[in-house]
Coordinates of N, CA and C in Angstrom, one line a residue:
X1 N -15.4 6.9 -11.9 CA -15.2 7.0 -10.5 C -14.0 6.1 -10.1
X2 N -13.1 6.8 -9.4 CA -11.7 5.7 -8.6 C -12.0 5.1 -8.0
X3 N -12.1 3.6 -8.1 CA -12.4 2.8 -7.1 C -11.2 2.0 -6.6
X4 N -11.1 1.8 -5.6 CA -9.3 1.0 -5.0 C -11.0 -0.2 -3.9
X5 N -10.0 -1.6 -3.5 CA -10.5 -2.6 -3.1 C -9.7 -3.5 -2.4
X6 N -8.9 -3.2 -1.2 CA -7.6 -4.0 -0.8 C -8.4 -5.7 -0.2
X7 N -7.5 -6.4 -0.4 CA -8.2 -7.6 -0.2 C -7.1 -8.9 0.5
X8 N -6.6 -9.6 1.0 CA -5.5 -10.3 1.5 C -5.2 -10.6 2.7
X9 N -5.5 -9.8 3.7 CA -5.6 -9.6 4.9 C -5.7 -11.0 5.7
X10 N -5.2 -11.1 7.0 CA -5.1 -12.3 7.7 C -4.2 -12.3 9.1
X11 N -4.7 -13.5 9.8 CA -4.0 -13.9 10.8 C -2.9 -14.5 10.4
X12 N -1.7 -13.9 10.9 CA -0.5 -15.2 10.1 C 0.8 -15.1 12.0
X13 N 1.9 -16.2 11.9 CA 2.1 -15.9 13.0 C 3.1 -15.1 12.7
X14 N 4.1 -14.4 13.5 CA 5.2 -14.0 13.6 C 6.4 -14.8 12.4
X15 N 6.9 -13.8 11.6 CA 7.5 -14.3 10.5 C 7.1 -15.4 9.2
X16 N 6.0 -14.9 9.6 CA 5.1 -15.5 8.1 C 5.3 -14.6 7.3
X17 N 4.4 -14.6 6.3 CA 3.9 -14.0 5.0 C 2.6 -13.6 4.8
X18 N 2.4 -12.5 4.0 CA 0.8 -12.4 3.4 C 1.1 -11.9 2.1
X19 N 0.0 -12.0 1.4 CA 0.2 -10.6 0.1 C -1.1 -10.0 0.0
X20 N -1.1 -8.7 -0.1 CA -2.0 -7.8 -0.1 C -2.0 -7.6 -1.8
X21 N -3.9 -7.3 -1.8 CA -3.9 -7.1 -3.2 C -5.1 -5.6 -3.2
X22 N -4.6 -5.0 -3.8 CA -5.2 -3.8 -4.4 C -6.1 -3.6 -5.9
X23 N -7.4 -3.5 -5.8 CA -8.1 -3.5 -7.0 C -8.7 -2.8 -7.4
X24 N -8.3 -1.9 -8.8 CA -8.5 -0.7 -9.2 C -8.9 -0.7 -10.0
X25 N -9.7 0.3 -10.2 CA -10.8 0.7 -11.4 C -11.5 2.6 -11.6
X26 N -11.9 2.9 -12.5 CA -12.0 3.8 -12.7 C -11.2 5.0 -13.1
X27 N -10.1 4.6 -13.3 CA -9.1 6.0 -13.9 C -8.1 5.0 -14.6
X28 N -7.2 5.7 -15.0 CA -6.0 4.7 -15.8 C -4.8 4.4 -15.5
X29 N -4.3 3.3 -14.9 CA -3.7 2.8 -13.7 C -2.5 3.5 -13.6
X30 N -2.1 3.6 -15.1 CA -0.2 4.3 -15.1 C -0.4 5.9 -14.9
X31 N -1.5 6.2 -14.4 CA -1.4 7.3 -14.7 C -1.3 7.6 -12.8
X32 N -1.7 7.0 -12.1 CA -1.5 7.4 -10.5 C -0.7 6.6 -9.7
X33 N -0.7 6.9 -8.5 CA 0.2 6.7 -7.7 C -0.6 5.9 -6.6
X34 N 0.2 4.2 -6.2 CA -1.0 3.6 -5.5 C 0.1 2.9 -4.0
X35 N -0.4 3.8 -3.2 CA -0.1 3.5 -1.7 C -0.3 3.2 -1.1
X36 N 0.2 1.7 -0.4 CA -0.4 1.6 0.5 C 0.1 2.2 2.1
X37 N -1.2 2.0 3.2 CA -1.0 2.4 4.7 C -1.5 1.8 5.4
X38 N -0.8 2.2 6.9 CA -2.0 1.6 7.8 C -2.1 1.9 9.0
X39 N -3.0 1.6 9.9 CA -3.5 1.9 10.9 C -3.3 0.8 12.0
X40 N -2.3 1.4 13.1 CA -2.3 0.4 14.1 C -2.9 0.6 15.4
X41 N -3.3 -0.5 16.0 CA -4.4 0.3 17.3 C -3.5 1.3 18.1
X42 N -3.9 2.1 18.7 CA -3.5 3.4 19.5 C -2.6 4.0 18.8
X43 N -2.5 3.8 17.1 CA -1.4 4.6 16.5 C -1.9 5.8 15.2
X44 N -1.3 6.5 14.6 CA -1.4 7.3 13.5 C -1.2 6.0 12.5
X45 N -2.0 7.3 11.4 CA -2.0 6.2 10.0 C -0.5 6.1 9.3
X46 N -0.1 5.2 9.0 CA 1.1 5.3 8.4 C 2.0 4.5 6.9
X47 N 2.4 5.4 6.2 CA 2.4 5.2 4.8 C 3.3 3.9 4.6
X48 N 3.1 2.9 4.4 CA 3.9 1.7 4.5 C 4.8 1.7 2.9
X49 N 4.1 1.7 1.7 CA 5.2 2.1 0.7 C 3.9 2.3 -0.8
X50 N 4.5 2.5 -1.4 CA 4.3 3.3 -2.6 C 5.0 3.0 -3.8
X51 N 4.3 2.7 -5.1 CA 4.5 2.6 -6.5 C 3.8 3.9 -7.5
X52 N 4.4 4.4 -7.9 CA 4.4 5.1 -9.4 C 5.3 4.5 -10.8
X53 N 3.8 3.8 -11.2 CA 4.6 3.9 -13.2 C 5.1 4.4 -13.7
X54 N 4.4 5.5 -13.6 CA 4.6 6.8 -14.2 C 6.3 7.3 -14.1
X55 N 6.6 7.4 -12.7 CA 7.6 7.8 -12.4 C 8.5 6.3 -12.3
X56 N 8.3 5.1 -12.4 CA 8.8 3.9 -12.0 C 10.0 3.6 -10.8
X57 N 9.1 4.3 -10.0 CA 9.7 4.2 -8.3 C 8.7 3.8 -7.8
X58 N 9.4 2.9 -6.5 CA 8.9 2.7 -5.8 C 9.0 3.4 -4.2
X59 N 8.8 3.2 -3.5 CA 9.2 3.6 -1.8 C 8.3 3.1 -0.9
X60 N 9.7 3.1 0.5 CA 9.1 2.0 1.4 C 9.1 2.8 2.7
X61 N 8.6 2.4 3.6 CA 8.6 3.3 4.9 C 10.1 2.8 5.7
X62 N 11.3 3.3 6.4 CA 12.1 2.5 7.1 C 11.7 1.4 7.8
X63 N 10.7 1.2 8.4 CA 9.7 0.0 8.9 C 9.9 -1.3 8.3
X64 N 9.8 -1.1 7.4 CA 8.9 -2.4 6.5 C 10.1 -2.9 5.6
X65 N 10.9 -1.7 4.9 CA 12.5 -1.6 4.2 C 13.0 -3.3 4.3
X66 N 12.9 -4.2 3.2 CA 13.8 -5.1 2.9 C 13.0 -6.5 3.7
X67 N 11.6 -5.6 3.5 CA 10.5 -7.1 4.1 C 9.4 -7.0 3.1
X68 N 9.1 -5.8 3.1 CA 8.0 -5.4 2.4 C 8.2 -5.2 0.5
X69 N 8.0 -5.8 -0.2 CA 7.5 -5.1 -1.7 C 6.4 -5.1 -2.4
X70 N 6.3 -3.9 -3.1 CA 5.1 -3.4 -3.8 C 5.5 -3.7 -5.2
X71 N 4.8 -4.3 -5.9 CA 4.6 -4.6 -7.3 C 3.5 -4.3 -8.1
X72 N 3.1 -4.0 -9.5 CA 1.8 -4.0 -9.8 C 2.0 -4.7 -11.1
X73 N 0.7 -5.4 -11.5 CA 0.3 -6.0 -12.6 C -0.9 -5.1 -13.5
X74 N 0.0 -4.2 -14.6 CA -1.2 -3.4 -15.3 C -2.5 -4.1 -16.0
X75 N -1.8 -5.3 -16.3 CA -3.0 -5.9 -17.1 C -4.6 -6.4 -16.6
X76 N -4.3 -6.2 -15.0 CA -4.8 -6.6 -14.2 C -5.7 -5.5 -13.1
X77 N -4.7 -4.1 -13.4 CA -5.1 -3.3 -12.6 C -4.7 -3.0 -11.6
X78 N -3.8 -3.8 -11.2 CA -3.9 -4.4 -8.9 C -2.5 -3.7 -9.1
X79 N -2.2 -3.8 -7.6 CA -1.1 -3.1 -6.9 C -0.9 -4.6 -5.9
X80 N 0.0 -4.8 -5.4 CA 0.2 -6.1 -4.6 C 1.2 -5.8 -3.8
X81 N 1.2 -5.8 -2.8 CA 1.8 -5.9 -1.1 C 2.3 -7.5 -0.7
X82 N 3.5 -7.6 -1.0 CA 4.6 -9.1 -0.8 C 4.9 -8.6 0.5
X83 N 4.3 -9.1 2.3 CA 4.9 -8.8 3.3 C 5.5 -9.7 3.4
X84 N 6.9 -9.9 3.9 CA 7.6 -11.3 4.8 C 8.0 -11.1 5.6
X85 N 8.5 -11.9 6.9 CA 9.1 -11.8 7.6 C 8.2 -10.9 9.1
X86 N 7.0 -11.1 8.8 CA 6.5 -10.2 9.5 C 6.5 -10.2 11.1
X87 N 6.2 -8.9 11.5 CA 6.5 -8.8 13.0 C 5.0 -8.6 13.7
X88 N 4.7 -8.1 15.1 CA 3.5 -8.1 15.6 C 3.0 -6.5 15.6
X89 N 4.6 -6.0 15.3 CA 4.2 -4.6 15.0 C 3.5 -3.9 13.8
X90 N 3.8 -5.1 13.0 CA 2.5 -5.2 11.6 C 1.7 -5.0 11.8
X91 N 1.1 -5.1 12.7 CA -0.5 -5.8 12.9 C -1.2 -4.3 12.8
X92 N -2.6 -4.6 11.9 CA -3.0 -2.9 11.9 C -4.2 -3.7 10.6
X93 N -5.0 -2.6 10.3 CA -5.6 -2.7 8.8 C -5.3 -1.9 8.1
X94 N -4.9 -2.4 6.8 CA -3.9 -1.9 5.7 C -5.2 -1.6 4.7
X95 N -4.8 -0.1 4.5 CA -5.3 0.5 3.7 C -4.8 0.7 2.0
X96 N -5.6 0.6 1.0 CA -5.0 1.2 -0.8 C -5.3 2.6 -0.9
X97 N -4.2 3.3 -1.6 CA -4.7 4.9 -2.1 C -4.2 5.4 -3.1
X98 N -5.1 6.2 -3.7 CA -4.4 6.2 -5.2 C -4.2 8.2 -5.2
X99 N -3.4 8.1 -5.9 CA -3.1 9.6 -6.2 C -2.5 10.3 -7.7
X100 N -3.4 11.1 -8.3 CA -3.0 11.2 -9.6 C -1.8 11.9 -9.7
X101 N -1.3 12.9 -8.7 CA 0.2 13.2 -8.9 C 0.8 13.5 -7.5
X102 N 2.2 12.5 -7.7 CA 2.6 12.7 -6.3 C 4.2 13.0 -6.5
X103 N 5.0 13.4 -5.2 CA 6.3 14.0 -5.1 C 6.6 12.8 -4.9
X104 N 8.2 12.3 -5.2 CA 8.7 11.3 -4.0 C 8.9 11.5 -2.9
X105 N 9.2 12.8 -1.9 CA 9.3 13.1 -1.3 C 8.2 13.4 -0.1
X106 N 6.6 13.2 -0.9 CA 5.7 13.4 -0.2 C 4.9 11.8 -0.5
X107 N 5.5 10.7 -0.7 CA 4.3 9.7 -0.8 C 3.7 9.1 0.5
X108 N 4.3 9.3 1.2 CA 4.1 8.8 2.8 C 2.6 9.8 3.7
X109 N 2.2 11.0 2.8 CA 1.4 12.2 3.6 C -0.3 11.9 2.8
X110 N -0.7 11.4 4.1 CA -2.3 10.9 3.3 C -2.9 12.0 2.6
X111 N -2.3 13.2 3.1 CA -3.5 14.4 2.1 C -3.3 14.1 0.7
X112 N -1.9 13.6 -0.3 CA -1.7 13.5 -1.3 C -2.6 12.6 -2.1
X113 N -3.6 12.3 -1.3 CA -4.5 10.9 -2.0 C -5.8 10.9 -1.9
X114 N -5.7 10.8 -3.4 CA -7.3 10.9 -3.8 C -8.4 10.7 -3.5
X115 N -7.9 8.9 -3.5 CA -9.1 7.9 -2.9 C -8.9 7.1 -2.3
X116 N -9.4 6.5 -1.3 CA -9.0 5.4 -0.3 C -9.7 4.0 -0.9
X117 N -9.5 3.2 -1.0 CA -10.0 1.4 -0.5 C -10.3 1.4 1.2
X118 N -11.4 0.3 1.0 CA -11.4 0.2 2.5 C -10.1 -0.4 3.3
X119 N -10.0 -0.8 4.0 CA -9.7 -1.6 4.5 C -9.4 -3.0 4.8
X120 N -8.3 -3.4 5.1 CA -8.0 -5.5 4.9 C -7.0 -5.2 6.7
X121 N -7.8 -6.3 7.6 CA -6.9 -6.2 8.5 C -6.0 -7.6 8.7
X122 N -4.9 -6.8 9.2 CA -3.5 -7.7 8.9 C -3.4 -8.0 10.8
X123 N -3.3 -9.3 10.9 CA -3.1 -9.4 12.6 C -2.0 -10.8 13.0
X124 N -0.7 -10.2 13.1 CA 0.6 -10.8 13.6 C 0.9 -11.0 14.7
X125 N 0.6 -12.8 15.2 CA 0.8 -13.4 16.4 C 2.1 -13.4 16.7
X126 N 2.5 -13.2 18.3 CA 3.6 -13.4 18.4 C 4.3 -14.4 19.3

């Protein structure tokens, strides 16, 4: 069974840092595609960025572009979310999703994904 587990989440102020961690189990890590998203109050869900091994790309949402990176440690399983620089428009609960095959062109579209993690909420004072 795919299991995803995001975990990291926090109050940080305006231009801080966090790192989000994603913890995976049940299928074989290089084999999917692990995205994160998120959810801001009164907003749509939205694909913040995305790693494939497989394909060894990454992608970022224009949002987040040259603040945000996604890394993963296989030995470990996890997918990891390096925020910096963050803004208040961060603020949301950041979701993990895994997908056993994805387009680059489509990593941003929740239907591409398998399984969800719950949720870690991210909340940027300003």
């Amino acid at each position: 069974e795919v299991q995803l587990q995001a975990s990291g989440g926090g109050l940080v102020q305006a231009g801080g840092s966090l790192r989000l961690s994603c913890q995976t189990s049940g299928f074989t890590f290089d084999d999917y595609a692990i995205a994160w998203f998120r959810v801001a109050p009164g907003k749509e869900r939205e694909g913040v960025s995305c790693i494939s091994n497989s394909l060894r790309s990454t992608w970022y949402s224009d949002s987040v572009k040259s603040r945000f990176s996604v890394s993963s440690d296989n030995a470990k399983n996890t997918v990891y979310l390096q925020m910096n620089s963050l803004k208040p428009e961060d603020t949301g609960v950041y979701y993990c999703a895994a997908a056993r095959w994805i387009v680059g062109g489509l990593w941003d579209l929740a239907r591409e994904y398998d399984a969800w993690g719950q949720g870690t909420q991210v909340t940027v004072s300003s």
